[in-house]
Amino acid sequence: MTKTFSPLSVGYDAKRIVRNGTGLGNYGRTLVNDMAHIVPEGTRLRLYTPDLGRQELRSKIIESPSVQFVCPNGYGFPMGKSLWRSRFVVKDLLRDGIDLYHGLSGELPIGIKKAGIKTVVTIHDLIFMRHPEFYNPLDAWIYARKFYRTCHEADRIIAISECTKRDIIEYGKVDPERIDVVYQSCAPRFSMQISNEELQQTSRKYRLPRRYILNVGTIERRKNALLAVKALPFLPADVSLVIVGKRTKYADEITEYLRKKPALQQRVLMLQGVSDADLAAIYRQAACFVYPSRYEGFGLPIIEAIHCGLPVAACTGSCLEEAGGEGCLYVSPDDAEGLAQAIDLLLTEGASKADRQAACRAYIRRFEGNDVASRVFGIYEKLTK
């Protein structure tokens, strides 16, 4: 497939690549790395970022002759870097002969359309419009303004799920023909084998329970981890819950809930600041993955869990069925007992377990990195012909 591609000069909004350890950062890093493997010789992938950000994130970008970071010159004054990213980067794109610019996190610089540079933007979700109760009102208003401008200026829009595409059409009044649904892939580390020694080291490092179900994601109200906590009393006493993610005030609510339930306190472990390598090892040792989020743009942790061989129980109401397929189980995001029943089924099923795992693995082949990158590069080619 890659032999049919022609070389291009592609610019990317790389701020999240070097600053965000999860979410939008993971999307950008994975896509660029996958792209570097499939693009034809002579292609230039330029990562435009206001600064070089965090070295540990920047180092995750593949070393390739086609990939290069680009930072601004002369924008050291207050707000200068922000202005460069939102407007003045266009001059650098023209200087560098960029054929096409891809806004990886739902934004495009002002003036890029007038400059004649073709544009693609990835919209991950419109949760700030679908569920504004999860956002500061001012933030939601700012995000909405950016969305309206960007989706009407972009030449093509990539939605990371059919669910997000429906939201773009509903809230942005966008012609469906301008939207391509291209799912995202996950980092290769989740499909790699891990030695028993590494697994044991990780278990000791974090004092993991002997038998646990796992939840991964920012510990915030929308992701609804408390539902998994409330499901625990319906499960065998030897089953614990490990929650991995950045803490917010919602984590304090979970802690307070557990304080009033002494019998549950010893069965819940919340972790943050976990390295990528350790996270994969934590996945590998779990008995089941649970993802009770009320609304997502895609649900990447489900893909990560399936790559690690875990059965998955998730919630209805957004796009999670798209991420996991029919091999996963889905319940209402308000039904703790129903979630417990789904988990118990996954923990105790016998001969059907292998069939379920095979179905899940077959389903997630559509998210393979080279296939995702090839689809995105195909969009670039059509726009620049």
GROMACS .gro file of C-alpha atoms in nm:
model
  385
    1MET     CA    1   0.000   0.000   0.000
    2THR     CA    2   0.277   0.246   0.090
    3LYS     CA    3   0.434   0.214  -0.257
    4THR     CA    4   0.145   0.411  -0.404
    5PHE     CA    5   0.219   0.716  -0.185
    6SER     CA    6   0.412   1.020  -0.304
    7PRO     CA    7   0.647   1.225  -0.082
    8LEU     CA    8   0.491   1.518   0.102
    9SER     CA    9   0.595   1.786   0.349
   10VAL     CA   10   0.356   1.758   0.643
   11GLY     CA   11   0.341   1.988   0.945
   12TYR     CA   12   0.191   1.882   1.277
   13ASP     CA   13   0.073   2.075   1.579
   14ALA     CA   14   0.307   1.901   1.825
   15LYS     CA   15   0.243   2.089   2.150
   16ARG     CA   16   0.060   1.795   2.307
   17ILE     CA   17   0.322   1.551   2.183
   18VAL     CA   18   0.587   1.707   2.407
   19ARG     CA   19   0.366   1.817   2.697
   20ASN     CA   20   0.086   1.562   2.753
   21GLY     CA   21   0.181   1.225   2.895
   22THR     CA   22  -0.157   1.068   2.814
   23GLY     CA   23  -0.461   1.133   2.595
   24LEU     CA   24  -0.388   1.381   2.317
   25GLY     CA   25  -0.015   1.334   2.366
   26ASN     CA   26  -0.039   0.959   2.317
   27TYR     CA   27  -0.247   1.008   2.002
   28GLY     CA   28   0.009   1.242   1.845
   29ARG     CA   29   0.315   1.038   1.937
   30THR     CA   30   0.166   0.710   1.819
   31LEU     CA   31   0.042   0.855   1.489
   32VAL     CA   32   0.372   1.026   1.406
   33ASN     CA   33   0.573   0.713   1.492
   34ASP     CA   34   0.342   0.494   1.284
   35MET     CA   35   0.357   0.748   1.001
   36ALA     CA   36   0.738   0.741   1.001
   37HIS     CA   37   0.723   0.368   0.926
   38ILE     CA   38   0.497   0.393   0.621
   39VAL     CA   39   0.571   0.722   0.444
   40PRO     CA   40   0.766   0.713   0.116
   41GLU     CA   41   1.128   0.823   0.100
   42GLY     CA   42   1.157   1.200   0.076
   43THR     CA   43   0.857   1.272   0.297
   44ARG     CA   44   0.916   1.535   0.566
   45LEU     CA   45   0.723   1.521   0.894
   46ARG     CA   46   0.775   1.850   1.080
   47LEU     CA   47   0.657   1.876   1.441
   48TYR     CA   48   0.579   2.240   1.525
   49THR     CA   49   0.581   2.306   1.897
   50PRO     CA   50   0.611   2.629   2.103
   51ASP     CA   51   0.895   2.465   2.300
   52LEU     CA   52   1.061   2.126   2.335
   53GLY     CA   53   0.849   2.039   2.639
   54ARG     CA   54   0.933   1.731   2.843
   55GLN     CA   55   1.237   1.537   2.730
   56GLU     CA   56   1.092   1.202   2.839
   57LEU     CA   57   0.795   1.261   2.607
   58ARG     CA   58   0.999   1.401   2.321
   59SER     CA   59   1.227   1.098   2.335
   60LYS     CA   60   0.931   0.872   2.256
   61ILE     CA   61   0.925   1.006   1.901
   62ILE     CA   62   1.108   0.774   1.665
   63GLU     CA   63   1.451   0.879   1.538
   64SER     CA   64   1.400   0.907   1.164
   65PRO     CA   65   1.541   1.124   0.885
   66SER     CA   66   1.184   1.221   0.799
   67VAL     CA   67   1.095   1.355   1.148
   68GLN     CA   68   1.211   1.689   1.286
   69PHE     CA   69   1.095   1.924   1.563
   70VAL     CA   70   1.052   2.293   1.481
   71CYS     CA   71   1.036   2.564   1.751
   72PRO     CA   72   0.979   2.941   1.714
   73ASN     CA   73   1.249   3.207   1.711
   74GLY     CA   74   1.191   3.544   1.878
   75TYR     CA   75   0.871   3.471   2.069
   76GLY     CA   76   1.010   3.477   2.423
   77PHE     CA   77   0.778   3.754   2.548
   78PRO     CA   78   0.472   3.670   2.764
   79MET     CA   79   0.209   3.490   2.558
   80GLY     CA   80   0.454   3.483   2.267
   81LYS     CA   81   0.464   3.106   2.235
   82SER     CA   82   0.086   3.084   2.252
   83LEU     CA   83   0.052   3.348   1.980
   84TRP     CA   84   0.303   3.165   1.763
   85ARG     CA   85   0.110   2.839   1.789
   86SER     CA   86  -0.229   2.999   1.728
   87ARG     CA   87  -0.129   3.240   1.449
   88PHE     CA   88   0.233   3.313   1.356
   89VAL     CA   89   0.332   2.950   1.294
   90VAL     CA   90   0.171   2.999   0.952
   91LYS     CA   91   0.473   3.206   0.843
   92ASP     CA   92   0.704   2.920   0.939
   93LEU     CA   93   0.488   2.671   0.751
   94LEU     CA   94   0.518   2.882   0.437
   95ARG     CA   95   0.892   2.925   0.491
   96ASP     CA   96   0.937   2.549   0.524
   97GLY     CA   97   0.733   2.462   0.215
   98ILE     CA   98   0.472   2.263   0.407
   99ASP     CA   99   0.213   2.102   0.177
  100LEU     CA  100  -0.036   2.017   0.450
  101TYR     CA  101  -0.083   2.092   0.820
  102HIS     CA  102  -0.248   1.847   1.061
  103GLY     CA  103  -0.399   1.983   1.383
  104LEU     CA  104  -0.370   1.678   1.608
  105SER     CA  105  -0.574   1.816   1.896
  106GLY     CA  106  -0.874   1.989   1.743
  107GLU     CA  107  -0.712   2.323   1.657
  108LEU     CA  108  -0.577   2.506   1.352
  109PRO     CA  109  -0.380   2.833   1.348
  110ILE     CA  110  -0.562   3.149   1.243
  111GLY     CA  111  -0.482   3.252   0.886
  112ILE     CA  112  -0.376   2.913   0.757
  113LYS     CA  113  -0.665   2.889   0.512
  114LYS     CA  114  -0.586   3.232   0.367
  115ALA     CA  115  -0.222   3.121   0.329
  116GLY     CA  116  -0.336   2.842   0.098
  117ILE     CA  117  -0.202   2.553   0.306
  118LYS     CA  118  -0.419   2.241   0.303
  119THR     CA  119  -0.541   2.136   0.647
  120VAL     CA  120  -0.659   1.829   0.834
  121VAL     CA  121  -0.783   1.842   1.192
  122THR     CA  122  -0.848   1.554   1.430
  123ILE     CA  123  -1.150   1.598   1.656
  124HIS     CA  124  -1.129   1.360   1.950
  125ASP     CA  125  -1.455   1.437   2.125
  126LEU     CA  126  -1.711   1.708   2.192
  127ILE     CA  127  -1.770   1.619   2.556
  128PHE     CA  128  -1.753   1.989   2.645
  129MET     CA  129  -2.071   2.032   2.437
  130ARG     CA  130  -2.240   1.698   2.497
  131HIS     CA  131  -2.173   1.708   2.874
  132PRO     CA  132  -2.079   2.067   2.972
  133GLU     CA  133  -2.145   1.980   3.337
  134PHE     CA  134  -1.800   1.819   3.346
  135TYR     CA  135  -1.627   2.148   3.252
  136ASN     CA  136  -1.564   2.494   3.383
  137PRO     CA  137  -1.820   2.708   3.190
  138LEU     CA  138  -1.554   2.946   3.057
  139ASP     CA  139  -1.337   2.656   2.936
  140ALA     CA  140  -1.636   2.495   2.763
  141TRP     CA  141  -1.716   2.825   2.589
  142ILE     CA  142  -1.356   2.866   2.467
  143TYR     CA  143  -1.341   2.506   2.343
  144ALA     CA  144  -1.672   2.552   2.159
  145ARG     CA  145  -1.551   2.869   1.983
  146LYS     CA  146  -1.233   2.694   1.870
  147PHE     CA  147  -1.434   2.396   1.749
  148TYR     CA  148  -1.675   2.604   1.538
  149ARG     CA  149  -1.393   2.796   1.369
  150THR     CA  150  -1.171   2.495   1.315
  151CYS     CA  151  -1.429   2.253   1.180
  152HIS     CA  152  -1.550   2.505   0.923
  153GLU     CA  153  -1.199   2.605   0.810
  154ALA     CA  154  -1.043   2.258   0.788
  155ASP     CA  155  -1.029   2.093   0.447
  156ARG     CA  156  -1.082   1.751   0.606
  157ILE     CA  157  -1.186   1.644   0.954
  158ILE     CA  158  -1.075   1.319   1.114
  159ALA     CA  159  -1.311   1.187   1.382
  160ILE     CA  160  -1.163   0.913   1.598
  161SER     CA  161  -1.496   0.729   1.622
  162GLU     CA  162  -1.839   0.715   1.461
  163CYS     CA  163  -1.971   0.854   1.789
  164THR     CA  164  -1.751   1.162   1.756
  165LYS     CA  165  -1.852   1.199   1.390
  166ARG     CA  166  -2.219   1.208   1.491
  167ASP     CA  167  -2.143   1.476   1.749
  168ILE     CA  168  -1.950   1.686   1.494
  169ILE     CA  169  -2.244   1.671   1.254
  170GLU     CA  170  -2.496   1.751   1.528
  171TYR     CA  171  -2.313   2.035   1.702
  172GLY     CA  172  -2.106   2.173   1.416
  173LYS     CA  173  -2.360   2.132   1.134
  174VAL     CA  174  -2.077   1.990   0.924
  175ASP     CA  175  -2.129   1.811   0.593
  176PRO     CA  176  -2.071   1.439   0.667
  177GLU     CA  177  -1.875   1.410   0.341
  178ARG     CA  178  -1.598   1.624   0.492
  179ILE     CA  179  -1.544   1.385   0.782
  180ASP     CA  180  -1.331   1.070   0.780
  181VAL     CA  181  -1.355   0.826   1.071
  182VAL     CA  182  -1.005   0.696   1.145
  183TYR     CA  183  -0.959   0.513   1.473
  184GLN     CA  184  -0.640   0.550   1.671
  185SER     CA  185  -0.387   0.280   1.746
  186CYS     CA  186  -0.215   0.215   2.076
  187ALA     CA  187   0.154   0.207   2.157
  188PRO     CA  188   0.339  -0.116   2.065
  189ARG     CA  189   0.446  -0.180   2.426
  190PHE     CA  190   0.100  -0.317   2.511
  191SER     CA  191   0.135  -0.603   2.264
  192MET     CA  192   0.491  -0.692   2.365
  193GLN     CA  193   0.575  -0.983   2.593
  194ILE     CA  194   0.695  -0.900   2.945
  195SER     CA  195   0.925  -1.129   3.141
  196ASN     CA  196   0.812  -1.287   3.466
  197GLU     CA  197   1.092  -1.103   3.643
  198GLU     CA  198   0.963  -0.766   3.520
  199LEU     CA  199   0.609  -0.858   3.622
  200GLN     CA  200   0.723  -0.953   3.970
  201GLN     CA  201   0.930  -0.636   4.006
  202THR     CA  202   0.629  -0.424   3.911
  203SER     CA  203   0.406  -0.614   4.151
  204ARG     CA  204   0.647  -0.553   4.439
  205LYS     CA  205   0.707  -0.189   4.343
  206TYR     CA  206   0.337  -0.097   4.360
  207ARG     CA  207   0.234  -0.362   4.614
  208LEU     CA  208  -0.027  -0.497   4.377
  209PRO     CA  209  -0.299  -0.723   4.518
  210ARG     CA  210  -0.282  -1.092   4.430
  211ARG     CA  211  -0.609  -1.077   4.234
  212TYR     CA  212  -0.740  -0.750   4.098
  213ILE     CA  213  -0.956  -0.583   3.839
  214LEU     CA  214  -0.803  -0.278   3.673
  215ASN     CA  215  -0.922   0.069   3.572
  216VAL     CA  216  -0.696   0.313   3.384
  217GLY     CA  217  -0.762   0.681   3.314
  218THR     CA  218  -0.768   1.021   3.482
  219ILE     CA  219  -0.956   0.985   3.809
  220GLU     CA  220  -1.230   1.235   3.728
  221ARG     CA  221  -1.608   1.238   3.756
  222ARG     CA  222  -1.677   1.170   3.388
  223LYS     CA  223  -1.473   0.851   3.396
  224ASN     CA  224  -1.690   0.727   3.681
  225ALA     CA  225  -1.438   0.507   3.868
  226LEU     CA  226  -1.660   0.516   4.176
  227LEU     CA  227  -1.898   0.279   3.998
  228ALA     CA  228  -1.623   0.015   3.997
  229VAL     CA  229  -1.570   0.076   4.370
  230LYS     CA  230  -1.942   0.030   4.432
  231ALA     CA  231  -1.934  -0.297   4.237
  232LEU     CA  232  -1.676  -0.452   4.470
  233PRO     CA  233  -1.919  -0.563   4.748
  234PHE     CA  234  -2.098  -0.780   4.490
  235LEU     CA  235  -1.772  -0.958   4.398
  236PRO     CA  236  -1.573  -1.224   4.587
  237ALA     CA  237  -1.380  -1.084   4.883
  238ASP     CA  238  -1.043  -1.175   4.730
  239VAL     CA  239  -1.101  -0.945   4.430
  240SER     CA  240  -0.945  -0.598   4.465
  241LEU     CA  241  -0.959  -0.290   4.242
  242VAL     CA  242  -0.653  -0.104   4.113
  243ILE     CA  243  -0.715   0.243   3.966
  244VAL     CA  244  -0.428   0.399   3.768
  245GLY     CA  245  -0.448   0.764   3.666
  246LYS     CA  246  -0.393   1.127   3.749
  247ARG     CA  247  -0.587   1.232   4.057
  248THR     CA  248  -0.842   1.516   4.057
  249LYS     CA  249  -1.085   1.627   4.329
  250TYR     CA  250  -1.303   1.334   4.228
  251ALA     CA  251  -1.036   1.102   4.369
  252ASP     CA  252  -1.095   1.265   4.707
  253GLU     CA  253  -1.464   1.173   4.676
  254ILE     CA  254  -1.365   0.811   4.623
  255THR     CA  255  -1.134   0.827   4.926
  256GLU     CA  256  -1.414   0.974   5.137
  257TYR     CA  257  -1.655   0.704   5.019
  258LEU     CA  258  -1.404   0.437   5.118
  259ARG     CA  259  -1.349   0.599   5.458
  260LYS     CA  260  -1.714   0.529   5.533
  261LYS     CA  261  -1.679   0.170   5.407
  262PRO     CA  262  -1.389   0.023   5.610
  263ALA     CA  263  -1.439  -0.323   5.461
  264LEU     CA  264  -1.365  -0.185   5.114
  265GLN     CA  265  -1.064   0.030   5.201
  266GLN     CA  266  -0.816  -0.258   5.183
  267ARG     CA  267  -0.955  -0.366   4.845
  268VAL     CA  268  -0.892  -0.042   4.652
  269LEU     CA  269  -0.550   0.086   4.541
  270MET     CA  270  -0.516   0.418   4.357
  271LEU     CA  271  -0.189   0.484   4.172
  272GLN     CA  272  -0.058   0.782   3.976
  273GLY     CA  273   0.271   0.869   3.811
  274VAL     CA  274   0.304   0.516   3.672
  275SER     CA  275   0.558   0.480   3.390
  276ASP     CA  276   0.454   0.341   3.052
  277ALA     CA  277   0.655   0.023   3.103
  278ASP     CA  278   0.508  -0.033   3.447
  279LEU     CA  279   0.156   0.032   3.320
  280ALA     CA  280   0.186  -0.246   3.064
  281ALA     CA  281   0.304  -0.482   3.341
  282ILE     CA  282   0.012  -0.378   3.563
  283TYR     CA  283  -0.229  -0.456   3.278
  284ARG     CA  284  -0.069  -0.797   3.224
  285GLN     CA  285  -0.126  -0.905   3.584
  286ALA     CA  286  -0.490  -0.797   3.613
  287ALA     CA  287  -0.775  -1.047   3.600
  288CYS     CA  288  -1.013  -0.813   3.418
  289PHE     CA  289  -1.031  -0.455   3.289
  290VAL     CA  290  -1.321  -0.230   3.383
  291TYR     CA  291  -1.399   0.100   3.209
  292PRO     CA  292  -1.715   0.260   3.354
  293SER     CA  293  -1.676   0.599   3.181
  294ARG     CA  294  -1.994   0.793   3.109
  295TYR     CA  295  -1.863   0.943   2.786
  296GLU     CA  296  -1.551   0.909   2.572
  297GLY     CA  297  -1.437   1.007   2.226
  298PHE     CA  298  -1.293   0.661   2.172
  299GLY     CA  299  -1.175   0.455   2.471
  300LEU     CA  300  -0.810   0.367   2.403
  301PRO     CA  301  -0.754   0.188   2.738
  302ILE     CA  302  -0.993  -0.083   2.617
  303ILE     CA  303  -0.763  -0.151   2.321
  304GLU     CA  304  -0.461  -0.155   2.551
  305ALA     CA  305  -0.635  -0.404   2.781
  306ILE     CA  306  -0.728  -0.640   2.497
  307HIS     CA  307  -0.370  -0.631   2.366
  308CYS     CA  308  -0.265  -0.740   2.716
  309GLY     CA  309  -0.508  -1.033   2.707
  310LEU     CA  310  -0.770  -0.896   2.947
  311PRO     CA  311  -1.146  -0.942   2.926
  312VAL     CA  312  -1.327  -0.607   2.943
  313ALA     CA  313  -1.641  -0.476   3.112
  314ALA     CA  314  -1.736  -0.122   3.006
  315CYS     CA  315  -2.036   0.110   2.995
  316THR     CA  316  -2.293   0.208   2.737
  317GLY     CA  317  -2.379   0.560   2.628
  318SER     CA  318  -2.091   0.672   2.407
  319CYS     CA  319  -1.834   0.502   2.184
  320LEU     CA  320  -1.699   0.223   2.400
  321GLU     CA  321  -1.875  -0.047   2.199
  322GLU     CA  322  -1.680   0.080   1.897
  323ALA     CA  323  -1.353   0.037   2.084
  324GLY     CA  324  -1.420  -0.309   2.227
  325GLY     CA  325  -1.660  -0.477   1.987
  326GLU     CA  326  -1.897  -0.759   2.075
  327GLY     CA  327  -1.642  -0.955   2.276
  328CYS     CA  328  -1.662  -0.708   2.566
  329LEU     CA  329  -1.953  -0.668   2.807
  330TYR     CA  330  -2.140  -0.339   2.851
  331VAL     CA  331  -2.369  -0.211   3.126
  332SER     CA  332  -2.533   0.116   3.229
  333PRO     CA  333  -2.291   0.369   3.386
  334ASP     CA  334  -2.527   0.387   3.686
  335ASP     CA  335  -2.563   0.013   3.751
  336ALA     CA  336  -2.303  -0.103   4.005
  337GLU     CA  337  -2.463  -0.443   4.054
  338GLY     CA  338  -2.488  -0.495   3.678
  339LEU     CA  339  -2.120  -0.407   3.642
  340ALA     CA  340  -2.036  -0.657   3.915
  341GLN     CA  341  -2.235  -0.926   3.735
  342ALA     CA  342  -2.045  -0.857   3.412
  343ILE     CA  343  -1.710  -0.869   3.594
  344ASP     CA  344  -1.803  -1.190   3.774
  345LEU     CA  345  -1.898  -1.352   3.443
  346LEU     CA  346  -1.563  -1.255   3.294
  347LEU     CA  347  -1.376  -1.384   3.598
  348THR     CA  348  -1.551  -1.720   3.612
  349GLU     CA  349  -1.632  -1.819   3.253
  350GLY     CA  350  -1.468  -2.141   3.140
  351ALA     CA  351  -1.444  -2.273   2.785
  352SER     CA  352  -1.595  -1.958   2.635
  353LYS     CA  353  -1.308  -1.743   2.768
  354ALA     CA  354  -1.076  -1.837   2.482
  355ASP     CA  355  -1.348  -1.766   2.225
  356ARG     CA  356  -1.411  -1.425   2.381
  357GLN     CA  357  -1.041  -1.336   2.376
  358ALA     CA  358  -1.010  -1.449   2.014
  359ALA     CA  359  -1.310  -1.236   1.913
  360CYS     CA  360  -1.165  -0.931   2.087
  361ARG     CA  361  -0.823  -0.975   1.929
  362ALA     CA  362  -0.975  -1.018   1.585
  363TYR     CA  363  -1.185  -0.705   1.634
  364ILE     CA  364  -0.895  -0.478   1.734
  365ARG     CA  365  -0.692  -0.563   1.424
  366ARG     CA  366  -0.866  -0.264   1.266
  367PHE     CA  367  -0.665  -0.043   1.502
  368GLU     CA  368  -0.320  -0.161   1.388
  369GLY     CA  369  -0.074   0.127   1.364
  370ASN     CA  370   0.037   0.084   1.003
  371ASP     CA  371  -0.323   0.061   0.883
  372VAL     CA  372  -0.422   0.375   1.075
  373ALA     CA  373  -0.121   0.568   0.945
  374SER     CA  374  -0.185   0.454   0.587
  375ARG     CA  375  -0.544   0.574   0.603
  376VAL     CA  376  -0.438   0.913   0.737
  377PHE     CA  377  -0.162   0.953   0.478
  378GLY     CA  378  -0.416   0.861   0.211
  379ILE     CA  379  -0.625   1.158   0.326
  380TYR     CA  380  -0.318   1.381   0.295
  381GLU     CA  381  -0.254   1.261  -0.059
  382LYS     CA  382  -0.610   1.320  -0.178
  383LEU     CA  383  -0.601   1.676  -0.046
  384THR     CA  384  -0.270   1.766  -0.206
  385LYS     CA  385  -0.318   1.618  -0.552
   0.00000   0.00000   0.00000
